PDB file of C-alpha atoms in Angstrom:
ATOM      1  CA  MET S   1      -2.186 -15.440   2.298  1.00 84.00           C
ATOM      2  CA  GLN S   2      -4.028 -12.445   1.675  1.00 96.00           C
ATOM      3  CA  ALA S   3      -6.239 -12.138  -1.335  1.00 98.00           C
ATOM      4  CA  ALA S   4      -5.241  -9.914  -4.884  1.00 98.00           C
ATOM      5  CA  PRO S   5      -7.374  -8.779  -7.267  1.00 98.00           C
ATOM      6  CA  LEU S   6      -7.415  -9.727 -11.314  1.00 98.00           C
ATOM      7  CA  ILE S   7      -8.720  -8.054 -13.775  1.00 98.00           C
ATOM      8  CA  GLY S   8     -11.433  -9.385 -16.100  1.00 98.00           C
ATOM      9  CA  ILE S   9     -12.902  -7.928 -19.326  1.00 98.00           C
ATOM     10  CA  ALA S  10     -15.506  -8.944 -21.672  1.00 98.00           C
ATOM     11  CA  GLN S  11     -12.956 -10.336 -24.281  1.00 97.00           C
ATOM     12  CA  ALA S  12     -10.605 -12.004 -21.361  1.00 98.00           C
ATOM     13  CA  PRO S  13     -12.818 -13.424 -18.505  1.00 98.00           C
ATOM     14  CA  ILE S  14     -11.378 -14.067 -15.265  1.00 98.00           C
ATOM     15  CA  PRO S  15     -11.372 -18.110 -15.561  1.00 97.00           C
ATOM     16  CA  ASP S  16     -13.785 -20.121 -13.074  1.00 94.00           C
ATOM     17  CA  GLY S  17     -12.536 -20.618  -9.671  1.00 91.00           C
ATOM     18  CA  ALA S  18      -9.521 -18.751  -9.797  1.00 97.00           C
ATOM     19  CA  ARG S  19      -7.852 -17.581  -6.738  1.00 98.00           C
ATOM     20  CA  ALA S  20      -5.235 -15.046  -6.696  1.00 98.00           C
ATOM     21  CA  PHE S  21      -3.170 -14.041  -3.699  1.00 98.00           C
ATOM     22  CA  TRP S  22      -0.127 -12.056  -2.641  1.00 98.00           C
ATOM     23  CA  LEU S  23       3.232 -13.242  -1.690  1.00 98.00           C
ATOM     24  CA  GLU S  24       6.031 -11.645   0.190  1.00 98.00           C
ATOM     25  CA  ALA S  25       9.671 -12.072  -1.350  1.00 98.00           C
ATOM     26  CA  ASP S  26      12.859 -12.355   0.558  1.00 97.00           C
ATOM     27  CA  ASP S  27      13.494  -8.826   0.269  1.00 97.00           C
ATOM     28  CA  GLY S  28      10.025  -7.589   1.775  1.00 98.00           C
ATOM     29  CA  ALA S  29       8.723  -6.852  -1.862  1.00 98.00           C
ATOM     30  CA  ARG S  30       5.079  -7.563  -2.835  1.00 98.00           C
ATOM     31  CA  LEU S  31       4.185 -10.439  -4.952  1.00 98.00           C
ATOM     32  CA  ARG S  32       1.006 -11.298  -7.016  1.00 98.00           C
ATOM     33  CA  ALA S  33       0.532 -14.978  -7.960  1.00 98.00           C
ATOM     34  CA  ALA S  34      -2.907 -16.812  -8.998  1.00 98.00           C
ATOM     35  CA  LEU S  35      -4.170 -20.576  -9.014  1.00 98.00           C
ATOM     36  CA  PHE S  36      -6.139 -21.963 -11.259  1.00 98.00           C
ATOM     37  CA  GLU S  37      -7.799 -25.475 -10.635  1.00 96.00           C
ATOM     38  CA  ALA S  38      -8.319 -28.138 -13.543  1.00 95.00           C
ATOM     39  CA  GLN S  39     -11.339 -28.342 -15.241  1.00 85.00           C
ATOM     40  CA  ALA S  40     -10.970 -32.118 -14.773  1.00 77.00           C
ATOM     41  CA  PRO S  41      -9.409 -34.638 -12.465  1.00 86.00           C
ATOM     42  CA  ALA S  42      -5.715 -32.908 -12.559  1.00 91.00           C
ATOM     43  CA  ARG S  43      -3.075 -34.922 -14.409  1.00 95.00           C
ATOM     44  CA  GLY S  44      -0.321 -32.361 -12.819  1.00 97.00           C
ATOM     45  CA  SER S  45       0.195 -28.791 -12.738  1.00 98.00           C
ATOM     46  CA  VAL S  46       1.999 -26.034 -14.500  1.00 98.00           C
ATOM     47  CA  VAL S  47       3.921 -23.016 -13.486  1.00 98.00           C
ATOM     48  CA  LEU S  48       3.263 -20.373 -16.071  1.00 99.00           C
ATOM     49  CA  SER S  49       6.336 -17.588 -15.978  1.00 99.00           C
ATOM     50  CA  PRO S  50       5.076 -14.969 -18.316  1.00 98.00           C
ATOM     51  CA  GLY S  51       7.448 -12.721 -20.404  1.00 98.00           C
ATOM     52  CA  ARG S  52       8.479  -9.040 -19.962  1.00 98.00           C
ATOM     53  CA  ALA S  53       5.920  -6.616 -19.495  1.00 98.00           C
ATOM     54  CA  GLU S  54       3.217  -9.639 -19.308  1.00 98.00           C
ATOM     55  CA  PRO S  55       0.732  -9.883 -16.415  1.00 98.00           C
ATOM     56  CA  ILE S  56      -1.449 -12.988 -15.406  1.00 99.00           C
ATOM     57  CA  GLU S  57      -4.383 -11.492 -16.733  1.00 98.00           C
ATOM     58  CA  LYS S  58      -2.849 -11.822 -20.544  1.00 98.00           C
ATOM     59  CA  TYR S  59      -2.640 -15.406 -20.372  1.00 98.00           C
ATOM     60  CA  PHE S  60      -6.235 -16.147 -19.351  1.00 98.00           C
ATOM     61  CA  GLU S  61      -6.875 -18.003 -22.690  1.00 98.00           C
ATOM     62  CA  VAL S  62      -3.633 -20.351 -22.284  1.00 98.00           C
ATOM     63  CA  ILE S  63      -5.111 -21.133 -18.564  1.00 98.00           C
ATOM     64  CA  GLU S  64      -8.190 -22.002 -20.494  1.00 98.00           C
ATOM     65  CA  ASP S  65      -5.805 -24.224 -22.350  1.00 98.00           C
ATOM     66  CA  LEU S  66      -4.332 -26.025 -19.706  1.00 98.00           C
ATOM     67  CA  ARG S  67      -7.068 -26.503 -17.553  1.00 97.00           C
ATOM     68  CA  ALA S  68      -9.076 -28.063 -20.324  1.00 96.00           C
ATOM     69  CA  ARG S  69      -6.360 -30.255 -20.693  1.00 96.00           C
ATOM     70  CA  GLY S  70      -6.259 -31.362 -17.007  1.00 96.00           C
ATOM     71  CA  PHE S  71      -3.975 -29.143 -15.405  1.00 97.00           C
ATOM     72  CA  HIS S  72      -3.829 -27.110 -12.273  1.00 98.00           C
ATOM     73  CA  VAL S  73      -1.970 -23.600 -13.138  1.00 98.00           C
ATOM     74  CA  LEU S  74       0.143 -21.205 -11.091  1.00 98.00           C
ATOM     75  CA  ALA S  75       0.600 -17.925 -12.618  1.00 98.00           C
ATOM     76  CA  HIS S  76       2.664 -14.966 -11.405  1.00 98.00           C
ATOM     77  CA  ASP S  77       3.724 -11.633 -11.885  1.00 98.00           C
ATOM     78  CA  TRP S  78       7.741 -11.133 -12.023  1.00 98.00           C
ATOM     79  CA  ARG S  79       8.768  -8.242  -9.829  1.00 98.00           C
ATOM     80  CA  GLY S  80       8.562  -4.675 -11.944  1.00 98.00           C
ATOM     81  CA  GLN S  81       5.569  -5.822 -13.873  1.00 98.00           C
ATOM     82  CA  GLY S  82       1.956  -6.634 -13.404  1.00 98.00           C
ATOM     83  CA  LEU S  83       0.547  -5.813 -10.162  1.00 98.00           C
ATOM     84  CA  SER S  84       3.677  -7.048  -8.124  1.00 98.00           C
ATOM     85  CA  ALA S  85       6.271  -4.399  -6.554  1.00 98.00           C
ATOM     86  CA  ARG S  86       7.815  -2.336  -8.820  1.00 97.00           C
ATOM     87  CA  ALA S  87      11.406  -0.965  -8.162  1.00 93.00           C
ATOM     88  CA  LEU S  88      11.096   2.934  -9.380  1.00 97.00           C
ATOM     89  CA  PRO S  89       8.241   5.459  -8.446  1.00 96.00           C
ATOM     90  CA  ASP S  90       7.780   5.864 -12.296  1.00 96.00           C
ATOM     91  CA  ARG S  91       5.862   2.339 -13.000  1.00 96.00           C
ATOM     92  CA  LEU S  92       6.207   2.505 -16.780  1.00 97.00           C
ATOM     93  CA  LYS S  93       9.801   1.883 -16.580  1.00 97.00           C
ATOM     94  CA  GLY S  94      10.852  -1.662 -16.895  1.00 97.00           C
ATOM     95  CA  HIS S  95      13.620  -1.916 -14.371  1.00 98.00           C
ATOM     96  CA  ALA S  96      15.631  -4.802 -12.612  1.00 98.00           C
ATOM     97  CA  GLU S  97      18.494  -5.387 -10.717  1.00 96.00           C
ATOM     98  CA  GLY S  98      20.204  -8.554 -11.654  1.00 96.00           C
ATOM     99  CA  PHE S  99      18.609 -11.895 -12.183  1.00 97.00           C
ATOM    100  CA  GLU S 100      19.077 -13.097  -8.457  1.00 98.00           C
ATOM    101  CA  PRO S 101      15.838 -11.385  -6.858  1.00 98.00           C
ATOM    102  CA  PHE S 102      13.709 -13.165 -10.451  1.00 98.00           C
ATOM    103  CA  LEU S 103      15.050 -16.701  -9.080  1.00 98.00           C
ATOM    104  CA  ALA S 104      14.545 -15.807  -5.302  1.00 98.00           C
ATOM    105  CA  ASP S 105      11.090 -15.026  -5.801  1.00 98.00           C
ATOM    106  CA  TYR S 106      10.694 -17.872  -8.029  1.00 98.00           C
ATOM    107  CA  ALA S 107      11.554 -20.376  -5.258  1.00 98.00           C
ATOM    108  CA  VAL S 108       9.587 -18.479  -2.339  1.00 98.00           C
ATOM    109  CA  MET S 109       6.256 -19.096  -4.639  1.00 98.00           C
ATOM    110  CA  LEU S 110       7.021 -22.593  -4.977  1.00 98.00           C
ATOM    111  CA  ASP S 111       7.866 -23.303  -1.556  1.00 98.00           C
ATOM    112  CA  ARG S 112       4.627 -21.389  -0.262  1.00 98.00           C
ATOM    113  CA  VAL S 113       2.291 -22.779  -3.040  1.00 97.00           C
ATOM    114  CA  GLY S 114       3.383 -26.035  -3.732  1.00 96.00           C
ATOM    115  CA  ASP S 115       1.449 -27.995  -1.452  1.00 96.00           C
ATOM    116  CA  ARG S 116      -1.424 -27.205  -3.645  1.00 96.00           C
ATOM    117  CA  LEU S 117      -0.369 -28.019  -6.675  1.00 97.00           C
ATOM    118  CA  PRO S 118      -0.679 -31.670  -7.957  1.00 97.00           C
ATOM    119  CA  LYS S 119       2.521 -33.534  -9.258  1.00 96.00           C
ATOM    120  CA  PRO S 120       4.406 -33.581 -12.109  1.00 97.00           C
ATOM    121  CA  TRP S 121       4.994 -29.884 -12.141  1.00 98.00           C
ATOM    122  CA  ILE S 122       5.852 -28.433 -15.536  1.00 98.00           C
ATOM    123  CA  GLY S 123       7.216 -25.333 -16.641  1.00 98.00           C
ATOM    124  CA  LEU S 124       5.695 -23.226 -19.005  1.00 99.00           C
ATOM    125  CA  ALA S 125       7.937 -19.845 -19.816  1.00 99.00           C
ATOM    126  CA  HIS S 126       7.897 -17.624 -22.196  1.00 98.00           C
ATOM    127  CA  SER S 127      10.551 -15.196 -23.504  1.00 98.00           C
ATOM    128  CA  MET S 128      12.282 -13.515 -20.116  1.00 98.00           C
ATOM    129  CA  GLY S 129      10.230 -15.768 -17.913  1.00 98.00           C
ATOM    130  CA  GLY S 130      11.998 -18.551 -20.419  1.00 98.00           C
ATOM    131  CA  ALA S 131      15.448 -17.453 -19.315  1.00 98.00           C
ATOM    132  CA  LEU S 132      14.652 -17.072 -15.669  1.00 98.00           C
ATOM    133  CA  VAL S 133      13.549 -20.546 -15.474  1.00 98.00           C
ATOM    134  CA  LEU S 134      16.152 -21.798 -17.575  1.00 98.00           C
ATOM    135  CA  LEU S 135      18.442 -20.301 -14.981  1.00 98.00           C
ATOM    136  CA  ALA S 136      16.889 -21.067 -11.764  1.00 98.00           C
ATOM    137  CA  LEU S 137      16.814 -24.658 -13.413  1.00 98.00           C
ATOM    138  CA  ALA S 138      20.928 -24.171 -13.858  1.00 97.00           C
ATOM    139  CA  ARG S 139      21.019 -23.103 -10.331  1.00 96.00           C
ATOM    140  CA  GLY S 140      19.555 -26.564  -8.960  1.00 96.00           C
ATOM    141  CA  GLU S 141      15.844 -25.984  -9.066  1.00 97.00           C
ATOM    142  CA  GLY S 142      14.914 -29.515  -8.926  1.00 96.00           C
ATOM    143  CA  ARG S 143      11.033 -29.437  -8.377  1.00 98.00           C
ATOM    144  CA  LEU S 144       9.973 -29.260 -12.175  1.00 98.00           C
ATOM    145  CA  ALA S 145       9.633 -32.403 -14.023  1.00 98.00           C
ATOM    146  CA  GLY S 146       9.982 -30.844 -17.284  1.00 98.00           C
ATOM    147  CA  LEU S 147      10.122 -27.352 -19.489  1.00 98.00           C
ATOM    148  CA  LEU S 148       8.551 -25.702 -22.382  1.00 98.00           C
ATOM    149  CA  ALA S 149      10.102 -22.564 -23.264  1.00 98.00           C
ATOM    150  CA  SER S 150       8.443 -20.277 -25.423  1.00 98.00           C
ATOM    151  CA  ALA S 151      11.022 -17.896 -27.848  1.00 98.00           C
ATOM    152  CA  PRO S 152      13.263 -17.970 -24.184  1.00 98.00           C
ATOM    153  CA  MET S 153      15.499 -14.580 -24.194  1.00 98.00           C
ATOM    154  CA  ILE S 154      18.854 -15.909 -24.551  1.00 96.00           C
ATOM    155  CA  GLY S 155      19.750 -13.312 -26.991  1.00 92.00           C
ATOM    156  CA  LEU S 156      18.535 -10.134 -28.008  1.00 94.00           C
ATOM    157  CA  HIS S 157      17.857  -8.755 -31.520  1.00 86.00           C
ATOM    158  CA  ALA S 158      17.891  -5.254 -30.714  1.00 72.00           C
ATOM    159  CA  VAL S 159      21.466  -5.492 -29.746  1.00 72.00           C
ATOM    160  CA  ARG S 160      23.345  -4.243 -32.890  1.00 63.00           C
ATOM    161  CA  VAL S 161      27.199  -4.822 -30.987  1.00 65.00           C
ATOM    162  CA  ALA S 162      28.616  -7.745 -30.088  1.00 70.00           C
ATOM    163  CA  PRO S 163      26.831  -8.999 -27.005  1.00 73.00           C
ATOM    164  CA  ARG S 164      29.891  -8.944 -24.693  1.00 77.00           C
ATOM    165  CA  LEU S 165      30.874  -5.205 -25.459  1.00 83.00           C
ATOM    166  CA  ALA S 166      26.999  -4.408 -25.283  1.00 84.00           C
ATOM    167  CA  GLY S 167      27.256  -6.036 -21.564  1.00 84.00           C
ATOM    168  CA  VAL S 168      30.342  -3.959 -20.975  1.00 86.00           C
ATOM    169  CA  ILE S 169      28.309  -0.700 -21.780  1.00 90.00           C
ATOM    170  CA  ALA S 170      25.324  -1.500 -19.965  1.00 90.00           C
ATOM    171  CA  ARG S 171      27.038  -2.422 -16.521  1.00 93.00           C
ATOM    172  CA  ALA S 172      29.286   0.907 -17.233  1.00 95.00           C
ATOM    173  CA  VAL S 173      26.263   2.587 -17.457  1.00 94.00           C
ATOM    174  CA  VAL S 174      24.636   0.875 -14.253  1.00 94.00           C
ATOM    175  CA  GLY S 175      27.742   1.036 -12.454  1.00 95.00           C
ATOM    176  CA  CYS S 176      27.842   5.222 -13.254  1.00 96.00           C
ATOM    177  CA  GLY S 177      24.551   5.224 -11.412  1.00 96.00           C
ATOM    178  CA  LEU S 178      22.290   5.353 -14.158  1.00 96.00           C
ATOM    179  CA  GLY S 179      20.508   2.182 -14.414  1.00 96.00           C
ATOM    180  CA  SER S 180      17.311   3.513 -13.929  1.00 97.00           C
ATOM    181  CA  LEU S 181      16.994   5.469 -17.140  1.00 97.00           C
ATOM    182  CA  TYR S 182      15.308   4.826 -20.153  1.00 96.00           C
ATOM    183  CA  VAL S 183      17.144   2.949 -22.868  1.00 94.00           C
ATOM    184  CA  GLN S 184      14.211   3.593 -24.579  1.00 87.00           C
ATOM    185  CA  ALA S 185      10.896   4.987 -23.310  1.00 87.00           C
ATOM    186  CA  SER S 186       7.795   3.795 -24.992  1.00 89.00           C
ATOM    187  CA  GLU S 187       3.761   4.460 -24.740  1.00 88.00           C
ATOM    188  CA  PRO S 188       2.022   1.189 -23.792  1.00 94.00           C
ATOM    189  CA  PHE S 189      -1.313   1.703 -24.080  1.00 94.00           C
ATOM    190  CA  ASP S 190      -2.018   2.841 -27.787  1.00 88.00           C
ATOM    191  CA  GLN S 191       0.479   1.029 -30.205  1.00 92.00           C
ATOM    192  CA  PRO S 192      -1.056   0.164 -33.253  1.00 96.00           C
ATOM    193  CA  PHE S 193      -1.436  -3.489 -34.429  1.00 98.00           C
ATOM    194  CA  ALA S 194      -0.197  -2.426 -37.986  1.00 97.00           C
ATOM    195  CA  GLY S 195       3.721  -3.083 -38.065  1.00 95.00           C
ATOM    196  CA  ASN S 196       3.650  -4.531 -34.662  1.00 97.00           C
ATOM    197  CA  ILE S 197       6.599  -7.494 -34.217  1.00 97.00           C
ATOM    198  CA  LEU S 198       4.624  -9.452 -31.662  1.00 98.00           C
ATOM    199  CA  THR S 199       1.791 -11.374 -33.127  1.00 98.00           C
ATOM    200  CA  HIS S 200      -0.152 -11.732 -36.354  1.00 98.00           C
ATOM    201  CA  ASP S 201      -3.444 -12.089 -34.637  1.00 98.00           C
ATOM    202  CA  ARG S 202      -5.002  -9.064 -34.546  1.00 98.00           C
ATOM    203  CA  ALA S 203      -7.538  -9.873 -31.935  1.00 98.00           C
ATOM    204  CA  ARG S 204      -5.554 -11.327 -29.123  1.00 98.00           C
ATOM    205  CA  TYR S 205      -3.286  -8.174 -29.858  1.00 98.00           C
ATOM    206  CA  GLU S 206      -6.682  -5.759 -29.220  1.00 98.00           C
ATOM    207  CA  ARG S 207      -7.604  -7.886 -26.561  1.00 98.00           C
ATOM    208  CA  PHE S 208      -4.287  -7.084 -24.356  1.00 98.00           C
ATOM    209  CA  LEU S 209      -4.444  -3.256 -25.240  1.00 98.00           C
ATOM    210  CA  ALA S 210      -7.934  -3.730 -23.891  1.00 98.00           C
ATOM    211  CA  GLN S 211      -6.840  -5.272 -20.901  1.00 98.00           C
ATOM    212  CA  LEU S 212      -4.362  -2.501 -20.141  1.00 98.00           C
ATOM    213  CA  LYS S 213      -6.924   0.130 -20.304  1.00 97.00           C
ATOM    214  CA  ALA S 214      -9.102  -1.620 -17.989  1.00 98.00           C
ATOM    215  CA  CYS S 215      -6.119  -1.450 -15.449  1.00 98.00           C
ATOM    216  CA  PRO S 216      -3.550   0.495 -16.303  1.00 98.00           C
ATOM    217  CA  ASP S 217      -1.613  -0.540 -13.479  1.00 98.00           C
ATOM    218  CA  LEU S 218      -0.653  -3.641 -15.252  1.00 98.00           C
ATOM    219  CA  ALA S 219       0.900  -2.050 -18.084  1.00 98.00           C
ATOM    220  CA  LEU S 220       4.655  -1.518 -18.630  1.00 98.00           C
ATOM    221  CA  GLY S 221       6.639   0.556 -20.601  1.00 97.00           C
ATOM    222  CA  GLY S 222      10.145   0.704 -22.301  1.00 96.00           C
ATOM    223  CA  PRO S 223      13.474  -0.835 -20.645  1.00 96.00           C
ATOM    224  CA  THR S 224      15.749   1.256 -18.496  1.00 97.00           C
ATOM    225  CA  TRP S 225      19.725   0.153 -18.675  1.00 96.00           C
ATOM    226  CA  GLY S 226      19.290  -1.596 -15.300  1.00 97.00           C
ATOM    227  CA  TRP S 227      17.095  -3.873 -17.070  1.00 97.00           C
ATOM    228  CA  LEU S 228      19.151  -4.200 -20.484  1.00 96.00           C
ATOM    229  CA  ASP S 229      22.105  -5.070 -18.184  1.00 96.00           C
ATOM    230  CA  PHE S 230      20.137  -7.844 -16.133  1.00 97.00           C
ATOM    231  CA  ALA S 231      18.709  -9.243 -19.653  1.00 96.00           C
ATOM    232  CA  LEU S 232      22.831  -9.614 -21.185  1.00 95.00           C
ATOM    233  CA  ALA S 233      23.809 -11.161 -17.895  1.00 96.00           C
ATOM    234  CA  ALA S 234      21.159 -13.670 -18.089  1.00 97.00           C
ATOM    235  CA  GLY S 235      21.992 -14.741 -21.430  1.00 95.00           C
ATOM    236  CA  ALA S 236      25.430 -14.625 -21.259  1.00 94.00           C
ATOM    237  CA  ALA S 237      24.793 -17.353 -18.112  1.00 96.00           C
ATOM    238  CA  LEU S 238      22.546 -19.305 -20.284  1.00 97.00           C
ATOM    239  CA  ASP S 239      25.272 -19.184 -23.332  1.00 94.00           C
ATOM    240  CA  ARG S 240      27.851 -20.561 -21.290  1.00 94.00           C
ATOM    241  CA  PRO S 241      28.450 -24.217 -22.692  1.00 93.00           C
ATOM    242  CA  ASP S 242      27.944 -25.699 -19.099  1.00 94.00           C
ATOM    243  CA  THR S 243      24.842 -24.393 -18.481  1.00 96.00           C
ATOM    244  CA  PRO S 244      22.821 -26.817 -20.389  1.00 95.00           C
ATOM    245  CA  ALA S 245      24.761 -29.596 -19.881  1.00 92.00           C
ATOM    246  CA  GLY S 246      23.514 -29.561 -16.517  1.00 91.00           C
ATOM    247  CA  LEU S 247      19.905 -29.960 -17.151  1.00 95.00           C
ATOM    248  CA  ARG S 248      18.967 -32.915 -16.956  1.00 93.00           C
ATOM    249  CA  LEU S 249      14.970 -32.968 -17.552  1.00 97.00           C
ATOM    250  CA  PRO S 250      13.030 -33.358 -20.355  1.00 98.00           C
ATOM    251  CA  LEU S 251      13.241 -29.685 -22.523  1.00 98.00           C
ATOM    252  CA  SER S 252      11.504 -28.352 -24.967  1.00 98.00           C
ATOM    253  CA  ILE S 253      12.413 -25.069 -26.656  1.00 98.00           C
ATOM    254  CA  VAL S 254       9.598 -23.737 -29.041  1.00 98.00           C
ATOM    255  CA  ALA S 255      11.259 -20.613 -31.565  1.00 98.00           C
ATOM    256  CA  ALA S 256       9.343 -18.142 -33.526  1.00 98.00           C
ATOM    257  CA  GLY S 257      10.292 -18.255 -37.375  1.00 98.00           C
ATOM    258  CA  ASP S 258      10.315 -14.567 -37.679  1.00 98.00           C
ATOM    259  CA  ASP S 259      11.339 -13.499 -34.245  1.00 97.00           C
ATOM    260  CA  ARG S 260      11.921  -9.963 -34.131  1.00 96.00           C
ATOM    261  CA  LEU S 261      13.045  -9.722 -30.633  1.00 96.00           C
ATOM    262  CA  VAL S 262      15.301 -12.755 -29.202  1.00 96.00           C
ATOM    263  CA  LEU S 263      17.811 -14.626 -31.135  1.00 95.00           C
ATOM    264  CA  SER S 264      16.171 -18.177 -31.878  1.00 97.00           C
ATOM    265  CA  ALA S 265      19.749 -19.565 -33.204  1.00 96.00           C
ATOM    266  CA  CYS S 266      20.886 -18.932 -28.946  1.00 96.00           C
ATOM    267  CA  ALA S 267      18.010 -20.943 -28.488  1.00 98.00           C
ATOM    268  CA  LYS S 268      18.866 -24.066 -30.855  1.00 98.00           C
ATOM    269  CA  ARG S 269      22.303 -23.781 -29.573  1.00 97.00           C
ATOM    270  CA  PHE S 270      20.816 -24.354 -26.034  1.00 98.00           C
ATOM    271  CA  ALA S 271      18.638 -26.855 -26.671  1.00 98.00           C
ATOM    272  CA  ALA S 272      21.490 -28.907 -28.693  1.00 97.00           C
ATOM    273  CA  ARG S 273      23.696 -28.948 -25.640  1.00 97.00           C
ATOM    274  CA  ALA S 274      20.930 -29.982 -23.090  1.00 97.00           C
ATOM    275  CA  PRO S 275      20.971 -33.707 -22.794  1.00 97.00           C
ATOM    276  CA  GLU S 276      17.104 -34.240 -22.968  1.00 97.00           C
ATOM    277  CA  GLY S 277      16.640 -30.753 -25.139  1.00 97.00           C
ATOM    278  CA  ARG S 278      14.128 -30.623 -28.454  1.00 98.00           C
ATOM    279  CA  PHE S 279      13.970 -27.572 -30.178  1.00 98.00           C
ATOM    280  CA  VAL S 280      11.007 -26.741 -32.720  1.00 98.00           C
ATOM    281  CA  GLN S 281      10.988 -23.290 -34.301  1.00 98.00           C
ATOM    282  CA  VAL S 282       7.376 -22.695 -36.092  1.00 98.00           C
ATOM    283  CA  PRO S 283       7.381 -20.878 -39.411  1.00 95.00           C
ATOM    284  CA  ASN S 284       5.950 -17.775 -39.917  1.00 94.00           C
ATOM    285  CA  ALA S 285       5.514 -16.824 -36.341  1.00 98.00           C
ATOM    286  CA  TYR S 286       6.552 -13.473 -34.245  1.00 98.00           C
ATOM    287  CA  HIS S 287       7.641 -13.825 -30.703  1.00 98.00           C
ATOM    288  CA  GLU S 288       4.708 -14.046 -28.594  1.00 98.00           C
ATOM    289  CA  ILE S 289       3.958 -17.727 -30.397  1.00 98.00           C
ATOM    290  CA  MET S 290       1.036 -18.557 -27.417  1.00 98.00           C
ATOM    291  CA  MET S 291      -0.740 -15.201 -28.491  1.00 98.00           C
ATOM    292  CA  GLU S 292      -0.447 -16.106 -32.245  1.00 98.00           C
ATOM    293  CA  THR S 293      -2.821 -16.883 -34.650  1.00 98.00           C
ATOM    294  CA  ASP S 294      -4.861 -20.187 -34.236  1.00 98.00           C
ATOM    295  CA  PRO S 295      -2.603 -22.172 -37.020  1.00 97.00           C
ATOM    296  CA  VAL S 296       0.610 -21.403 -34.904  1.00 97.00           C
ATOM    297  CA  ARG S 297      -0.755 -22.030 -31.563  1.00 98.00           C
ATOM    298  CA  ALA S 298      -1.797 -25.239 -32.964  1.00 98.00           C
ATOM    299  CA  THR S 299       1.855 -26.492 -33.353  1.00 97.00           C
ATOM    300  CA  PHE S 300       2.831 -24.801 -30.219  1.00 98.00           C
ATOM    301  CA  TRP S 301       0.087 -26.610 -28.714  1.00 98.00           C
ATOM    302  CA  ARG S 302       1.117 -29.824 -29.876  1.00 98.00           C
ATOM    303  CA  GLU S 303       4.376 -29.507 -28.850  1.00 98.00           C
ATOM    304  CA  PHE S 304       3.162 -29.024 -25.204  1.00 98.00           C
ATOM    305  CA  ASP S 305       1.365 -31.988 -25.330  1.00 98.00           C
ATOM    306  CA  ALA S 306       4.071 -34.261 -26.708  1.00 98.00           C
ATOM    307  CA  LEU S 307       6.421 -33.174 -23.553  1.00 98.00           C
ATOM    308  CA  ALA S 308       3.391 -33.572 -20.830  1.00 98.00           C
ATOM    309  CA  SER S 309       3.202 -37.071 -22.299  1.00 96.00           C
ATOM    310  CA  ARG S 310       6.862 -37.790 -21.810  1.00 95.00           C
ATOM    311  CA  ILE S 311       6.857 -36.478 -18.647  1.00 96.00           C
ATOM    312  CA  SER S 312       3.462 -38.463 -17.729  1.00 90.00           C
ATOM    313  CA  ALA S 313       5.036 -41.738 -18.791  1.00 86.00           C
ATOM    314  CA  ARG S 314       8.092 -40.795 -16.463  1.00 81.00           C
ATOM    315  CA  SER S 315       5.914 -39.950 -13.364  1.00 69.00           C
ATOM    316  CA  VAL S 316       3.344 -43.592 -13.645  1.00 59.00           C
TER     317      VAL S 316
END
């Protein structure tokens, strides 16, 4: 595998011993992934799947927390964001063409890198990443021993009409050949901390802005109609009663108490339907739980540690 770059800044240096590389998707798209080895003898591996508009670099702090716990970490940029291939000439357009390409990319990554990952494998996925990994599990991906999904994108707050009607509208727009148009354009580089709905932690918020300014190619702007169509279709597939019922592995969902982007009620319903599902809602947290204040993150890490202990006990 050909080496790929990682971007370090003073507030977020590249973790020691990191190895980033390019992978080729089934359709030829170039995807970026990176492997970070544990700081102690490995007790397993974490497959880290970010949310929309989040590159690997945003998770350096999380990766260091995982390495300190004894886990190898495999992190990746989903197609269409980070340094992975973009679907449109305008790099800032957050575009998608259904969820199947994402699921195929996830399987390719595990196929190519799996021999470097000590078992058991724990999935850790946020928002869009959480929805996609849940779909991968529902479609038969059986290599994960468990999953913690942070604020998974099962329902969208921003949709002001019934989800089924919104899906019909989005599909109609895409069907008319207008899927590459913005639903809402946004400029990612100078968004002020005041009034944001992602985190209460100013330092972590501004750290990510500094990463984007250090490498503008990491940035992503607003979503297209194609992306909205994908997100609504993914949520509809996950909200079917039979979808979580088929997930027979330890599953923890950590939701934000003050989430303004995804619907925590949908995530709670999903966890209740899963045979080994557990739902925890963190009070006073915004959407990006892993990028929140230290007290919020402490609640998140307690839940991760409990899940990891459950999985380790099964693996003995």
